[in-house]
Coordinates of N, CA and C in Angstrom, one line a residue:
V1 N -9.6 5.3 -11.3 CA -9.4 4.3 -10.2 C -11.0 3.7 -10.1
I2 N -10.9 2.5 -10.4 CA -12.4 1.9 -10.1 C -12.5 0.9 -9.1
V3 N -13.4 0.9 -8.0 CA -13.2 -0.1 -7.0 C -14.6 -0.6 -7.1
K4 N -14.8 -2.0 -7.6 CA -16.0 -2.7 -7.4 C -16.1 -4.2 -6.7
E5 N -17.3 -4.3 -6.2 CA -17.5 -5.2 -5.3 C -19.0 -6.0 -6.0
E6 N -18.8 -7.2 -6.0 CA -19.9 -7.9 -6.5 C -20.2 -9.2 -5.3
I7 N -21.5 -9.4 -4.7 CA -21.5 -10.7 -4.1 C -23.1 -11.1 -4.4
T8 N -23.2 -12.4 -4.2 CA -24.5 -13.0 -4.2 C -24.8 -13.4 -2.9
L9 N -25.5 -13.0 -2.0 CA -25.9 -13.5 -1.1 C -27.4 -13.7 -0.6
N10 N -27.6 -15.1 -0.2 CA -29.1 -15.5 -0.4 C -30.0 -15.2 -1.3
G11 N -29.2 -15.6 -2.5 CA -29.9 -15.4 -3.8 C -30.3 -14.0 -4.5
K12 N -29.5 -13.2 -3.5 CA -29.7 -11.4 -4.0 C -28.3 -11.3 -4.5
K13 N -28.1 -10.5 -5.6 CA -26.9 -10.0 -5.9 C -26.8 -8.3 -5.3
H14 N -25.9 -8.3 -4.9 CA -25.2 -6.9 -4.1 C -24.2 -6.2 -4.9
E15 N -24.4 -5.0 -5.4 CA -23.1 -4.5 -6.2 C -22.7 -3.1 -5.7
Y16 N -21.6 -3.0 -5.5 CA -21.0 -1.9 -5.0 C -20.0 -1.1 -6.1
K17 N -19.9 0.2 -6.8 CA -18.7 0.6 -7.6 C -18.6 2.0 -7.5
Q18 N -17.4 2.1 -7.1 CA -16.8 3.6 -6.8 C -15.8 4.1 -7.7
E19 N -16.0 5.1 -8.5 CA -15.1 5.5 -9.6 C -14.5 7.0 -9.1
Q20 N -12.9 7.0 -9.1 CA -12.6 8.2 -8.7 C -11.5 8.7 -9.9
S21 N -11.6 9.7 -10.0 CA -10.7 10.4 -10.9 C -9.5 11.1 -10.3
I22 N -8.6 10.8 -10.6 CA -7.1 11.3 -10.0 C -6.3 12.3 -11.0
A23 N -6.4 13.5 -10.7 CA -6.2 14.5 -11.6 C -4.3 14.4 -11.5
D24 N -3.8 15.2 -12.6 CA -2.3 15.7 -12.4 C -1.5 14.2 -12.1
V25 N -1.6 13.1 -12.6 CA -0.7 12.0 -12.8 C 0.0 12.2 -13.9
N26 N 1.1 12.2 -13.9 CA 2.2 12.1 -15.0 C 3.2 11.0 -15.1
M27 N 3.3 10.2 -13.8 CA 4.3 9.2 -13.7 C 3.5 7.9 -13.2
I28 N 3.8 6.7 -13.8 CA 3.3 5.6 -12.9 C 4.4 4.5 -13.0
S29 N 4.5 3.8 -12.1 CA 5.4 2.6 -12.1 C 4.8 1.3 -11.6
Q30 N 4.9 0.6 -12.4 CA 4.3 -1.0 -12.0 C 5.3 -2.1 -12.3
R31 N 5.3 -2.9 -11.2 CA 6.5 -4.0 -11.2 C 6.0 -5.2 -10.3
I32 N 6.3 -6.4 -10.4 CA 6.2 -7.5 -9.6 C 7.6 -7.6 -8.9
V33 N 7.7 -7.7 -7.4 CA 8.7 -8.0 -6.4 C 8.6 -9.4 -5.8
R34 N 9.7 -9.9 -5.6 CA 9.6 -11.2 -4.8 C 10.2 -10.6 -3.6
V35 N 9.6 -11.1 -2.6 CA 9.9 -10.7 -1.2 C 9.9 -11.7 -0.3
P36 N 11.1 -11.8 0.1 CA 11.9 -12.9 0.8 C 11.3 -13.0 2.3
N37 N 11.5 -14.0 2.8 CA 11.0 -14.2 4.3 C 12.2 -13.6 5.2
S38 N 12.8 -12.5 4.8 CA 13.7 -11.3 5.5 C 13.0 -10.0 5.2
L39 N 13.2 -9.0 6.2 CA 12.4 -7.7 5.9 C 13.4 -7.0 4.9
K40 N 12.6 -6.5 3.6 CA 13.0 -5.9 2.7 C 12.2 -4.6 2.2
T41 N 13.3 -3.3 2.2 CA 12.5 -2.2 1.6 C 12.2 -2.3 0.4
I42 N 10.6 -1.9 -0.3 CA 10.3 -2.1 -1.6 C 9.9 -0.8 -2.0
L43 N 9.8 0.4 -1.4 CA 9.6 1.5 -2.0 C 10.0 2.6 -0.7
S44 N 10.3 3.6 -1.4 CA 10.8 4.8 -0.2 C 10.1 6.1 -1.1
F45 N 10.2 7.0 0.1 CA 9.4 8.5 -0.3 C 10.1 9.5 0.4
G46 N 10.7 10.3 -0.6 CA 11.4 11.5 0.2 C 11.0 12.6 -0.4
T47 N 12.1 13.9 -0.6 CA 11.9 15.1 -1.3 C 12.2 15.0 -2.3
A48 N 13.1 14.2 -3.2 CA 13.5 14.1 -4.3 C 13.6 12.6 -5.3
I49 N 13.4 12.7 -6.4 CA 13.4 11.5 -7.2 C 14.8 10.6 -7.0
A50 N 14.7 9.6 -6.9 CA 15.8 8.7 -6.8 C 15.7 7.4 -7.2
A51 N 16.7 6.4 -7.1 CA 16.4 5.2 -7.6 C 15.3 4.3 -6.2
G52 N 14.3 4.1 -6.8 CA 13.0 3.5 -6.1 C 12.6 4.4 -5.2
T53 N 12.8 5.6 -5.1 CA 12.1 6.8 -4.5 C 11.4 7.8 -5.3
Y54 N 10.3 7.8 -4.6 CA 9.3 9.1 -4.9 C 9.3 10.1 -4.0
V55 N 8.8 11.1 -4.8 CA 8.7 12.3 -3.8 C 7.4 12.2 -3.3
A56 N 7.1 12.2 -1.8 CA 6.3 11.9 -1.0 C 5.1 12.7 -1.3
G57 N 5.3 14.1 -1.3 CA 4.1 14.9 -1.7 C 3.2 14.8 -3.1
D58 N 4.1 14.3 -4.1 CA 3.6 13.9 -5.3 C 2.5 12.7 -5.5
I59 N 2.7 11.7 -4.5 CA 2.1 10.5 -4.6 C 0.6 10.6 -4.5
K60 N -0.2 10.0 -5.6 CA -1.5 10.4 -5.9 C -2.2 8.7 -5.5
Y61 N -1.3 7.6 -5.6 CA -1.9 6.4 -5.8 C -0.9 5.4 -5.5
V62 N -1.2 4.4 -4.4 CA 0.1 3.6 -4.3 C -1.0 2.1 -4.3
R63 N -0.9 1.2 -5.0 CA -1.5 -0.1 -4.9 C -0.2 -1.2 -4.5
V64 N -0.8 -2.1 -3.5 CA 0.1 -3.1 -3.3 C -0.8 -4.5 -3.5
T65 N -0.5 -5.6 -4.1 CA -1.4 -6.9 -4.4 C -0.2 -8.1 -4.1
N66 N -0.8 -8.6 -3.2 CA 0.0 -10.1 -2.6 C -0.6 -10.9 -3.8
L67 N 0.3 -11.4 -4.6 CA 0.2 -12.4 -6.0 C 0.4 -13.9 -5.6
D68 N 0.7 -14.1 -4.4 CA 0.6 -15.4 -3.9 C -0.8 -16.2 -3.8
N69 N -0.6 -17.4 -4.0 CA -2.0 -18.1 -3.9 C -2.1 -19.0 -2.4
A70 N -1.1 -18.9 -1.9 CA -1.1 -19.6 -0.4 C -0.6 -18.9 0.8
N71 N 0.1 -18.0 0.9 CA 1.2 -17.1 1.6 C 0.7 -15.7 1.8
Y72 N 0.7 -15.3 3.3 CA 0.5 -13.7 3.2 C 1.8 -13.4 3.2
V73 N 1.8 -11.8 3.3 CA 3.1 -10.9 3.4 C 2.7 -9.9 4.3
T74 N 3.6 -9.4 5.2 CA 3.2 -8.4 5.9 C 4.2 -7.2 5.4
L75 N 3.4 -6.1 5.4 CA 3.4 -4.7 4.8 C 3.9 -3.8 6.1
G76 N 4.9 -3.1 5.9 CA 4.8 -2.1 7.0 C 5.1 -0.7 6.3
L77 N 5.0 0.5 7.1 CA 5.1 1.7 6.6 C 5.9 2.4 7.6
L78 N 6.9 2.9 7.7 CA 7.9 3.6 8.5 C 8.0 5.1 8.2
D79 N 8.3 5.6 9.2 CA 8.5 7.0 9.6 C 9.9 7.2 10.1
S80 N 11.0 7.4 9.5 CA 12.3 7.2 10.4 C 13.1 8.7 10.7
D81 N 12.0 9.6 10.7 CA 12.4 11.0 11.1 C 12.7 11.2 12.6
G82 N 12.9 10.1 13.2 CA 13.2 9.9 15.0 C 11.8 9.7 15.7
S83 N 10.7 9.9 15.0 CA 9.7 9.4 15.7 C 9.6 8.0 15.9
G84 N 9.9 7.2 14.7 CA 9.8 5.7 15.1 C 8.5 5.2 15.1
D85 N 7.7 5.9 14.5 CA 6.1 5.5 14.0 C 6.3 4.5 13.2
R86 N 5.4 3.6 13.2 CA 5.4 2.5 12.1 C 4.1 1.7 12.2
V87 N 3.5 1.1 11.1 CA 2.4 0.5 11.1 C 2.4 -0.8 10.3
Y88 N 2.0 -1.8 10.8 CA 2.0 -3.3 9.8 C 0.6 -3.8 9.4
F89 N 0.6 -4.3 8.5 CA -0.7 -4.9 7.5 C -0.2 -6.1 7.1
K90 N -1.4 -7.0 7.2 CA -1.4 -8.6 6.8 C -1.9 -8.6 5.7
L91 N -1.4 -9.0 4.5 CA -1.9 -8.9 3.2 C -1.9 -10.5 2.9
E92 N -3.2 -11.1 3.1 CA -3.2 -12.4 3.0 C -3.2 -12.8 1.2
K93 N -3.1 -14.0 0.9 CA -3.0 -14.4 -0.8 C -4.1 -13.7 -1.3
G94 N -3.7 -13.1 -2.4 CA -4.8 -12.4 -3.3 C -5.2 -11.5 -2.6
E95 N -4.8 -10.6 -1.6 CA -5.6 -9.2 -1.2 C -4.8 -8.0 -1.6
T96 N -5.3 -6.8 -1.8 CA -4.8 -5.5 -2.1 C -5.2 -4.7 -1.3
I97 N -4.1 -3.6 -1.2 CA -4.2 -2.6 -0.2 C -3.9 -1.3 -1.0
I98 N -4.6 -0.2 -0.9 CA -4.4 1.0 -1.7 C -4.2 2.1 -0.7
F99 N -3.3 3.1 -1.0 CA -3.1 4.1 -0.3 C -3.1 5.5 -1.4
H100 N -3.6 6.6 -1.0 CA -3.7 7.6 -1.9 C -2.8 8.7 -1.5
N101 N -2.1 8.3 -0.3 CA -1.2 9.5 0.2 C 0.0 8.8 1.1
T102 N 0.9 9.6 1.7 CA 2.3 8.8 2.5 C 1.7 9.0 4.0
S103 N 0.4 9.6 4.2 CA 0.2 10.0 5.7 C -0.5 9.1 6.5
V104 N 0.3 8.9 7.9 CA -0.5 7.8 8.9 C -0.1 8.4 10.4
D105 N -0.9 8.2 11.3 CA -0.9 8.2 12.8 C -0.6 7.1 13.3
A106 N 0.6 6.6 13.5 CA 0.9 5.3 14.3 C 1.4 5.6 15.8
K107 N 1.1 4.6 16.5 CA 1.2 4.9 17.7 C 2.2 3.9 18.3
A108 N 3.4 4.3 19.0 CA 4.3 3.6 20.0 C 4.0 3.3 21.3
S109 N 3.2 4.4 21.7 CA 3.0 4.2 23.0 C 1.1 3.8 23.4
T110 N 0.9 3.6 24.7 CA -0.3 3.6 24.9 C -1.4 4.6 24.6
S111 N -1.2 5.7 24.2 CA -2.2 6.7 23.9 C -3.0 5.9 22.9
T112 N -4.4 6.4 22.9 CA -5.3 5.9 22.1 C -5.8 7.1 21.4
A113 N -5.5 8.5 21.8 CA -6.0 9.6 20.9 C -5.2 9.8 19.8
F114 N -5.8 10.4 18.9 CA -5.2 10.8 17.5 C -4.2 12.0 17.9
E115 N -2.9 12.0 17.4 CA -2.2 13.2 17.7 C -1.8 13.6 16.7
A116 N -1.0 13.2 15.5 CA -0.9 14.1 14.0 C -0.3 12.9 13.1
F117 N -0.7 13.4 11.8 CA -0.2 12.5 10.8 C 1.4 12.7 10.6
V118 N 2.1 11.8 10.2 CA 3.2 12.1 9.6 C 3.4 11.6 8.3
N119 N 4.3 11.6 7.7 CA 4.6 10.9 6.3 C 5.4 9.6 6.3
F120 N 5.0 8.7 6.3 CA 5.8 7.5 6.2 C 6.6 7.6 5.0
D121 N 8.1 7.2 5.3 CA 9.3 7.2 4.2 C 9.6 5.9 3.4
T122 N 9.2 5.2 4.2 CA 9.6 3.6 3.8 C 8.5 2.7 3.7
M123 N 8.4 1.8 2.7 CA 7.6 0.9 2.8 C 8.6 -0.5 2.9
N124 N 8.0 -1.4 3.5 CA 8.9 -2.8 3.6 C 7.9 -3.8 3.8
A125 N 8.5 -5.1 3.2 CA 7.6 -6.1 3.3 C 8.6 -7.6 4.0
L126 N 7.7 -8.2 4.0 CA 8.5 -9.3 4.9 C 7.5 -10.7 4.2
A127 N 7.8 -11.8 3.5 CA 6.9 -12.8 3.1 C 6.9 -13.9 4.6
S128 N 5.8 -14.5 4.6 CA 5.5 -15.5 5.7 C 6.1 -16.7 5.5
D129 N 6.4 -17.5 6.4 CA 6.9 -18.8 6.6 C 8.2 -18.8 5.8
S130 N 8.3 -19.6 5.2 CA 9.8 -19.9 4.7 C 9.8 -19.7 3.0
A131 N 8.6 -19.5 2.4 CA 8.4 -19.0 0.9 C 8.6 -17.6 0.7
G132 N 9.1 -17.3 -0.4 CA 9.2 -16.0 -1.0 C 7.8 -15.9 -1.4
V133 N 7.4 -14.5 -1.7 CA 5.8 -14.3 -2.1 C 6.0 -13.1 -3.2
D134 N 5.4 -12.9 -4.2 CA 5.5 -11.9 -5.3 C 4.2 -11.1 -4.7
I135 N 4.6 -9.8 -4.9 CA 3.8 -8.8 -4.9 C 3.9 -7.8 -6.3
E136 N 2.8 -7.2 -6.4 CA 2.8 -6.3 -7.5 C 2.6 -4.9 -7.0
L137 N 3.4 -4.0 -7.4 CA 3.6 -2.6 -6.7 C 3.2 -1.7 -8.0
F138 N 1.9 -0.7 -7.8 CA 1.7 0.3 -8.6 C 1.6 1.5 -8.4
V139 N 2.4 2.3 -8.7 CA 2.6 3.8 -8.1 C 2.1 5.0 -9.0
A140 N 1.1 5.9 -8.8 CA 1.0 6.8 -9.6 C 1.4 8.3 -8.9
S141 N 2.0 8.9 -9.4 CA 2.4 10.0 -9.0 C 2.3 11.5 -10.0
S142 N 2.3 12.9 -9.4 CA 2.7 13.9 -10.2 C 3.9 14.3 -10.1
Q143 N 5.0 13.5 -10.3 CA 6.4 14.0 -10.2 C 6.8 15.3 -10.4
S144 N 7.1 16.2 -9.5 CA 7.4 17.4 -9.8 C 8.5 17.9 -10.2
S145 N 9.7 17.0 -10.2 CA 11.0 17.2 -10.4 C 11.7 15.7 -11.0

């Protein structure tokens, strides 16, 4: 994985490049999904492989890119084990978000302290306004079974 940033500010070029090798990847999935303006599950993470479901502990890299040139998409990560933990991100046009695992600590209460990581098991998406939004999903995994 290579993250590269380049910007010229006040006539001076600033660059940053980070390369990371991810071991044990033996499965990738890449697809473009049309997200409607109603909440839809786009990825699931569990303990066994199934249609659209990846083994949570085997996830090495997940990238979501908003391919739209005008509208944002809301991306949600949910833990449905009874805790109700969830977090939402706003991906503006052309933006990308990357995850290297399925761990998150989200708060449903007014507590500001870290409690514990939980694994989200559902990723959902919702297009802004009334137009559908295309997103690209890329998943790299060390699928164990």
